[in-house]
Coordinates of N, CA, C and O in Angstrom, one line a residue:
M1 N -33.2 30.6 46.8 CA -34.1 29.6 46.2 C -33.1 28.9 45.1 O -32.4 29.4 44.5
Q2 N -33.3 27.5 45.3 CA -32.3 26.8 44.5 C -32.9 26.6 43.1 O -34.0 26.2 43.1
K3 N -32.0 26.8 42.1 CA -32.4 26.5 40.7 C -32.1 25.2 40.2 O -31.0 24.6 40.3
N4 N -33.1 24.2 39.7 CA -33.0 23.2 39.2 C -32.7 23.3 37.6 O -33.7 23.5 37.0
Y5 N -31.5 23.2 37.2 CA -31.3 23.3 35.9 C -30.5 22.2 35.3 O -29.6 21.6 35.7
V6 N -31.3 21.5 34.5 CA -30.6 20.3 33.9 C -30.6 20.6 32.3 O -31.6 20.5 31.6
F7 N -29.5 20.6 31.7 CA -29.4 21.1 30.3 C -29.8 20.0 29.5 O -30.6 20.5 28.5
G8 N -29.7 18.8 29.7 CA -30.2 17.6 28.8 C -31.7 17.7 28.9 O -32.4 17.4 27.8
K9 N -32.4 17.9 29.9 CA -33.9 18.0 29.9 C -34.4 19.1 29.1 O -35.4 19.1 28.4
R10 N -33.7 20.2 29.1 CA -34.3 21.3 28.5 C -34.2 21.1 26.6 O -35.0 21.6 26.0
I11 N -33.0 20.4 26.3 CA -33.1 20.2 25.1 C -34.0 19.1 24.6 O -34.7 19.3 23.6
I12 N -34.2 18.0 25.5 CA -35.3 17.1 25.1 C -36.6 17.7 25.3 O -37.5 17.4 24.2
A13 N -37.0 18.8 25.8 CA -38.1 19.4 26.2 C -38.3 20.3 24.8 O -39.5 20.3 24.2
F14 N -37.2 20.9 24.3 CA -37.3 21.8 23.1 C -37.5 20.9 22.0 O -38.4 21.3 20.9
C15 N -36.9 19.7 21.9 CA -37.1 18.9 20.8 C -38.5 18.2 20.7 O -39.3 18.1 19.5
T16 N -39.0 17.9 21.8 CA -40.4 17.3 21.9 C -41.4 18.5 21.5 O -42.3 18.1 20.6
D17 N -41.1 19.6 22.0 CA -42.2 20.7 21.4 C -42.0 21.0 19.9 O -42.9 21.5 19.4
S18 N -40.7 21.0 19.4 CA -40.4 21.3 18.0 C -41.2 20.1 17.3 O -41.9 20.5 16.2
I19 N -41.1 18.9 17.7 CA -41.8 17.7 16.9 C -43.3 18.1 16.9 O -44.1 18.0 15.9
I20 N -43.8 18.4 18.0 CA -45.4 18.9 18.3 C -45.7 20.1 17.2 O -46.6 19.8 16.5
L21 N -44.8 21.0 17.2 CA -45.3 21.9 16.3 C -45.0 21.6 14.8 O -45.8 22.0 13.8
V22 N -44.1 20.9 14.5 CA -43.9 20.3 13.1 C -45.1 19.4 12.6 O -45.6 19.7 11.6
L23 N -45.5 18.7 13.5 CA -46.8 17.8 13.2 C -48.0 18.7 13.3 O -48.8 18.5 12.3
L24 N -48.3 19.7 14.0 CA -49.2 20.7 13.8 C -49.2 21.2 12.5 O -50.1 21.4 11.9
G25 N -48.0 21.7 12.3 CA -47.8 22.5 10.8 C -48.2 21.6 9.7 O -48.8 22.1 8.7
M26 N -47.8 20.4 9.7 CA -48.0 19.5 8.8 C -49.5 19.3 8.5 O -50.0 19.1 7.5
I27 N -50.2 19.1 9.7 CA -51.7 18.9 9.5 C -52.3 20.3 9.1 O -53.3 20.0 8.2
L28 N -52.0 21.3 9.4 CA -52.5 22.5 8.9 C -52.3 22.8 7.6 O -53.2 23.3 6.8
C29 N -51.0 22.3 7.1 CA -50.7 22.5 5.8 C -51.6 21.5 4.9 O -52.0 21.8 3.9
K30 N -51.9 20.5 5.5 CA -52.6 19.5 4.7 C -54.1 19.8 4.6 O -54.7 19.8 3.5
L31 N -54.6 20.5 5.7 CA -56.1 20.9 5.6 C -56.2 22.2 5.1 O -57.4 22.4 4.5
L32 N -55.3 23.1 4.9 CA -55.5 24.5 4.5 C -54.7 24.7 3.4 O -54.1 25.9 3.1
Y33 N -54.1 23.7 2.7 CA -53.1 23.9 1.5 C -53.6 25.0 0.6 O -52.9 25.7 0.4
N34 N -54.7 24.7 0.0 CA -55.1 25.9 -1.0 C -55.1 27.3 -0.4 O -54.8 28.3 -1.1
Q35 N -55.8 27.5 0.9 CA -55.8 28.8 1.5 C -54.3 29.3 1.7 O -54.0 30.4 1.3
L36 N -53.5 28.4 2.0 CA -52.1 28.9 2.4 C -51.4 29.3 1.3 O -50.6 30.3 1.0
L37 N -51.8 28.5 0.1 CA -51.0 28.8 -1.2 C -51.5 30.2 -1.7 O -50.7 30.9 -2.4
Q38 N -52.8 30.4 -1.5 CA -53.3 31.7 -2.0 C -52.7 33.0 -1.3 O -52.3 34.1 -1.9
I39 N -52.4 32.8 0.0 CA -51.8 34.0 0.6 C -50.3 34.0 0.5 O -49.6 35.1 0.9
G40 N -49.8 33.1 0.0 CA -48.2 33.0 -0.3 C -47.4 33.2 0.8 O -47.5 32.7 1.9
N41 N -46.6 34.1 0.7 CA -45.5 34.3 2.0 C -46.0 34.8 3.2 O -45.4 34.8 4.2
F42 N -47.2 35.3 3.3 CA -47.9 35.7 4.4 C -48.3 34.4 5.5 O -48.5 34.4 6.4
S43 N -48.1 33.3 4.8 CA -48.4 31.9 5.5 C -47.3 31.7 6.6 O -47.3 31.3 7.5
I44 N -46.2 32.4 6.2 CA -45.0 32.4 7.1 C -45.4 33.0 8.4 O -45.1 32.7 9.7
L45 N -46.0 34.2 8.4 CA -46.5 34.9 9.5 C -47.6 34.0 10.4 O -47.5 34.2 11.6
I46 N -48.2 33.2 9.7 CA -49.3 32.3 10.5 C -48.3 31.4 11.4 O -48.6 31.1 12.4
G47 N -47.4 30.7 10.7 CA -46.4 30.0 11.4 C -45.8 30.4 12.5 O -45.7 29.9 13.6
F48 N -45.4 31.8 12.3 CA -44.6 32.4 13.4 C -45.7 32.7 14.5 O -45.2 32.6 15.7
L49 N -47.0 33.1 14.3 CA -48.0 33.3 15.4 C -48.1 32.1 16.2 O -48.3 32.2 17.3
I50 N -48.3 31.0 15.4 CA -48.6 29.8 16.2 C -47.5 29.4 16.9 O -47.5 28.9 18.1
F51 N -46.2 29.5 16.5 CA -45.1 29.2 17.3 C -45.0 30.1 18.6 O -44.8 29.6 19.6
V52 N -45.0 31.4 18.4 CA -45.1 32.3 19.6 C -46.2 32.1 20.6 O -45.9 32.1 21.7
L53 N -47.2 31.8 20.0 CA -48.4 31.6 21.0 C -48.3 30.3 21.6 O -48.7 30.2 22.9
Y54 N -47.8 29.3 21.0 CA -47.7 28.0 21.6 C -46.7 28.1 22.8 O -47.0 27.8 24.0
Y55 N -45.4 28.7 22.5 CA -44.6 28.8 23.7 C -45.0 30.0 24.6 O -44.6 29.9 25.7
G56 N -45.5 31.1 24.1 CA -45.9 32.1 24.9 C -47.0 31.9 25.8 O -46.8 32.3 27.1
L57 N -48.0 31.3 25.5 CA -49.2 30.8 26.3 C -48.9 29.7 27.3 O -49.1 29.8 28.5
Q58 N -48.2 28.7 26.7 CA -47.8 27.6 27.7 C -46.7 27.9 28.5 O -46.7 27.3 29.9
N59 N -45.6 28.7 28.2 CA -44.7 29.1 29.4 C -45.2 30.0 30.4 O -44.5 30.5 31.2
S60 N -46.5 30.5 30.3 CA -47.0 31.5 31.1 C -47.8 30.8 32.2 O -47.8 29.6 32.5
S61 N -48.3 31.8 33.3 CA -49.1 31.4 34.3 C -50.4 30.4 33.9 O -50.9 29.6 34.7
L62 N -50.7 30.5 32.7 CA -52.1 29.8 32.0 C -51.7 28.3 32.1 O -52.8 27.5 32.4
C63 N -50.5 27.9 31.9 CA -50.3 26.4 32.0 C -49.1 26.2 32.9 O -48.2 25.1 32.8
N64 N -49.0 26.9 34.0 CA -48.0 26.7 35.1 C -46.5 26.6 34.5 O -45.6 25.9 35.1
G65 N -46.3 27.6 33.5 CA -45.1 27.7 33.0 C -44.3 26.5 32.3 O -43.2 26.2 32.1
Q66 N -45.2 25.6 31.6 CA -44.7 24.2 31.0 C -45.5 24.2 29.7 O -46.5 24.2 29.7
T67 N -44.6 24.0 28.7 CA -45.0 23.6 27.6 C -45.3 21.9 27.6 O -45.0 21.4 28.7
I68 N -45.8 21.4 26.6 CA -46.1 19.9 26.7 C -44.7 19.2 27.1 O -44.6 18.2 27.8
G69 N -43.6 19.5 26.3 CA -42.3 19.0 26.4 C -41.8 19.1 27.9 O -41.3 18.5 28.3
K70 N -42.0 20.5 28.4 CA -41.5 20.6 29.6 C -42.2 19.9 30.8 O -41.9 19.5 31.9
R71 N -43.6 19.8 30.5 CA -44.4 19.0 31.3 C -44.2 17.5 31.4 O -43.9 17.0 32.7
I72 N -43.8 17.1 30.4 CA -43.2 15.6 30.4 C -42.1 15.4 31.1 O -42.0 14.3 32.0
L73 N -41.1 16.4 31.2 CA -39.7 16.3 31.8 C -39.7 16.9 33.1 O -38.8 17.2 33.8
K74 N -41.0 17.4 33.4 CA -41.0 18.1 35.0 C -40.2 19.3 35.1 O -39.6 19.4 36.2
I75 N -40.1 20.3 34.1 CA -39.3 21.4 34.2 C -40.5 22.4 33.9 O -41.2 22.3 33.3
K76 N -40.0 23.9 34.3 CA -41.0 24.9 34.1 C -40.2 26.2 34.0 O -39.0 26.5 34.5
V77 N -40.8 27.3 33.4 CA -40.3 28.4 33.3 C -41.0 29.4 34.4 O -42.2 29.3 34.5
V78 N -40.0 30.1 35.3 CA -40.5 31.0 36.3 C -39.6 32.1 36.1 O -38.5 32.2 35.6
S79 N -40.0 33.2 36.7 CA -39.3 34.4 36.9 C -38.1 34.2 37.9 O -38.0 33.5 38.6
E80 N -37.4 35.4 38.0 CA -36.3 35.3 38.9 C -36.5 35.2 40.4 O -36.0 34.6 41.2
N81 N -37.9 35.6 40.7 CA -38.6 35.7 41.9 C -39.2 34.3 42.2 O -39.9 34.0 43.3
G82 N -39.4 33.2 41.3 CA -40.0 32.0 41.2 C -41.6 32.0 40.8 O -42.2 31.1 41.1
E83 N -42.0 33.1 40.3 CA -43.3 33.2 40.0 C -43.4 33.0 38.6 O -42.6 33.2 37.8
Y84 N -44.6 32.4 38.0 CA -44.8 32.4 36.8 C -45.0 33.5 36.0 O -45.4 34.6 36.6
L85 N -44.5 33.4 34.7 CA -44.6 34.7 33.9 C -46.2 35.1 33.5 O -47.1 34.1 33.3
S86 N -46.5 36.3 33.4 CA -47.7 36.7 32.7 C -48.0 36.2 31.5 O -46.9 36.0 30.6
P87 N -49.0 36.0 30.8 CA -49.1 35.7 29.4 C -48.3 36.7 28.6 O -47.9 36.4 27.4
V88 N -48.6 37.9 28.9 CA -48.1 39.0 28.0 C -46.5 39.0 27.9 O -46.0 39.0 27.0
R89 N -45.9 38.9 29.2 CA -44.5 38.8 29.3 C -44.0 37.5 28.5 O -42.9 37.6 27.9
S90 N -44.8 36.5 28.8 CA -44.1 35.1 28.0 C -44.4 35.4 26.7 O -43.4 34.8 26.0
I91 N -45.3 36.0 25.9 CA -45.5 35.9 24.7 C -44.4 37.0 24.2 O -43.8 36.6 23.1
L92 N -44.0 38.1 24.7 CA -43.0 38.8 24.5 C -41.7 38.2 24.5 O -40.8 38.2 23.8
R93 N -41.4 37.4 25.5 CA -40.2 36.5 25.5 C -40.0 35.6 24.3 O -39.1 35.4 23.8
S94 N -41.2 35.0 24.0 CA -41.3 34.1 22.8 C -40.7 34.8 21.6 O -40.1 34.3 20.8
V95 N -41.4 36.1 21.5 CA -41.1 36.9 20.2 C -39.7 37.1 20.2 O -38.8 36.9 19.2
L96 N -38.9 37.4 21.5 CA -37.6 37.8 21.5 C -36.6 36.5 21.3 O -35.6 36.6 20.8
L97 N -37.1 35.5 21.6 CA -36.4 34.1 21.7 C -36.6 33.5 20.2 O -36.0 32.6 19.8
T98 N -37.3 34.1 19.2 CA -37.4 33.4 17.9 C -37.3 34.5 16.6 O -37.9 34.3 15.7
P99 N -36.1 35.2 16.6 CA -35.9 36.1 15.6 C -35.6 35.4 14.3 O -35.9 36.0 13.2
I100 N -35.1 34.2 14.3 CA -34.8 33.6 13.0 C -35.8 33.2 12.1 O -35.9 33.1 11.0
L101 N -37.2 33.0 12.8 CA -38.5 32.5 12.0 C -38.7 33.7 11.1 O -39.4 33.4 9.9
I102 N -38.3 34.9 11.4 CA -38.8 36.1 10.7 C -37.9 36.2 9.2 O -38.6 36.5 8.4
F103 N -36.8 35.4 9.2 CA -36.1 35.4 7.9 C -36.4 34.1 7.3 O -35.5 33.8 6.4
N104 N -37.3 33.4 7.7 CA -37.5 32.1 6.9 C -37.9 32.4 5.6 O -38.8 33.3 5.3
D105 N -37.2 31.6 4.5 CA -37.7 31.8 3.1 C -37.3 33.1 2.4 O -37.9 33.5 1.5
I106 N -36.4 33.9 3.1 CA -35.9 35.0 2.6 C -35.3 34.7 1.2 O -34.3 33.9 1.2
T107 N -35.2 35.7 0.2 CA -34.5 35.6 -1.1 C -33.2 36.4 -0.9 O -33.5 37.5 -0.8
F108 N -32.2 35.9 -0.8 CA -30.8 36.6 -0.4 C -30.2 37.4 -1.7 O -30.2 36.7 -2.8
P109 N -29.6 38.4 -1.7 CA -29.2 39.0 -3.0 C -27.9 38.4 -3.3 O -27.3 37.6 -2.3
I110 N -27.5 38.5 -4.5 CA -26.3 37.9 -4.9 C -25.2 39.0 -4.6 O -25.2 40.3 -4.9
G111 N -23.9 38.5 -4.5 CA -22.7 39.5 -4.4 C -22.4 39.5 -2.8 O -22.7 38.6 -2.2
N112 N -21.8 40.7 -2.7 CA -21.2 40.7 -1.2 C -22.2 40.7 -0.2 O -22.1 40.5 1.1
S113 N -23.5 41.2 -0.5 CA -24.4 41.5 0.5 C -24.8 39.9 1.0 O -25.2 39.6 2.1
F114 N -24.7 38.9 0.0 CA -25.2 37.5 0.4 C -24.4 37.1 1.6 O -25.0 36.4 2.5
F115 N -23.1 37.3 1.7 CA -22.2 36.8 2.9 C -22.7 37.5 4.2 O -22.7 37.1 5.2
I116 N -23.1 39.0 4.0 CA -23.5 39.5 5.1 C -24.7 39.0 5.7 O -24.9 38.7 6.9
F117 N -25.8 38.9 4.8 CA -27.1 38.2 5.2 C -26.8 36.6 5.7 O -27.6 36.3 6.6
T118 N -26.0 36.0 5.0 CA -25.8 34.7 5.6 C -25.2 34.6 7.0 O -25.7 33.9 7.8
A119 N -24.3 35.6 7.3 CA -23.7 35.7 8.5 C -24.7 36.1 9.7 O -24.8 35.6 10.6
L120 N -25.6 36.9 9.1 CA -26.6 37.4 10.0 C -27.5 36.3 10.5 O -27.9 36.1 11.5
I121 N -28.1 35.6 9.4 CA -28.9 34.4 9.8 C -28.1 33.2 10.6 O -28.8 32.8 11.4
A122 N -27.1 33.0 10.2 CA -26.2 32.0 11.0 C -26.0 32.7 12.5 O -26.1 31.6 13.5
G123 N -25.7 33.8 12.6 CA -25.5 34.4 13.9 C -27.0 34.3 14.8 O -27.0 33.9 15.9
L124 N -28.0 34.7 14.2 CA -29.4 34.6 14.8 C -29.7 33.3 15.1 O -30.3 33.0 16.2
S125 N -29.4 32.3 14.4 CA -29.8 31.0 14.6 C -29.0 30.5 15.8 O -29.6 29.8 16.6
I126 N -27.7 30.7 15.9 CA -26.9 30.3 16.9 C -27.3 31.1 18.4 O -27.5 30.3 19.3
I127 N -27.6 32.3 18.2 CA -28.4 33.1 19.4 C -29.5 32.6 19.8 O -29.8 32.4 21.0
Q128 N -30.4 32.1 18.8 CA -31.8 31.6 19.2 C -31.7 30.2 20.0 O -32.2 30.2 20.9
F129 N -30.7 29.5 19.4 CA -30.4 28.2 20.1 C -30.1 28.3 21.5 O -30.6 27.7 22.5
G130 N -29.1 29.1 21.5 CA -28.4 29.5 22.9 C -29.3 30.2 24.0 O -29.6 29.7 25.1
L131 N -30.2 30.9 23.4 CA -31.4 31.5 24.2 C -32.3 30.6 24.7 O -32.8 30.5 25.9
F132 N -32.8 29.7 24.0 CA -33.9 28.7 24.2 C -33.2 27.5 25.1 O -33.9 27.2 26.1
V133 N -31.8 27.3 25.1 CA -31.3 26.3 25.8 C -31.0 26.9 27.3 O -31.3 26.3 28.3
F134 N -30.3 28.2 27.3 CA -29.8 28.7 28.4 C -30.7 29.7 29.1 O -30.5 30.1 30.3
N135 N -31.7 30.0 28.5 CA -32.5 31.2 29.1 C -33.6 30.5 30.0 O -34.4 29.7 29.9

């Protein structure tokens, strides 16, 4: 089976999906500002769940392996044997591809530990970007 891999298309699809998620987040924050303020840092988990469900469900067989960005650019996610991912497998894949969101808004310690945490976050950011682009 021939793989159609176009680096630029994946980047554009990722950026398109990111813009959609940012707009969705802005709308939800506007509508639910007081409720999100009351739950504090737990609102980060809501954003994480929205992100994982957006990519997980759309990249699965439910949406023919295509997020909105991928659909626009006519690319899709399939398994090694060319089949669409199951929703469960796609959601697990999304969780593994988004480790940096877990560390959003962490208060870092001062001192030597700061450099370790900074290196960890920077490394995870690079890995996350690489996995999204090349996976």
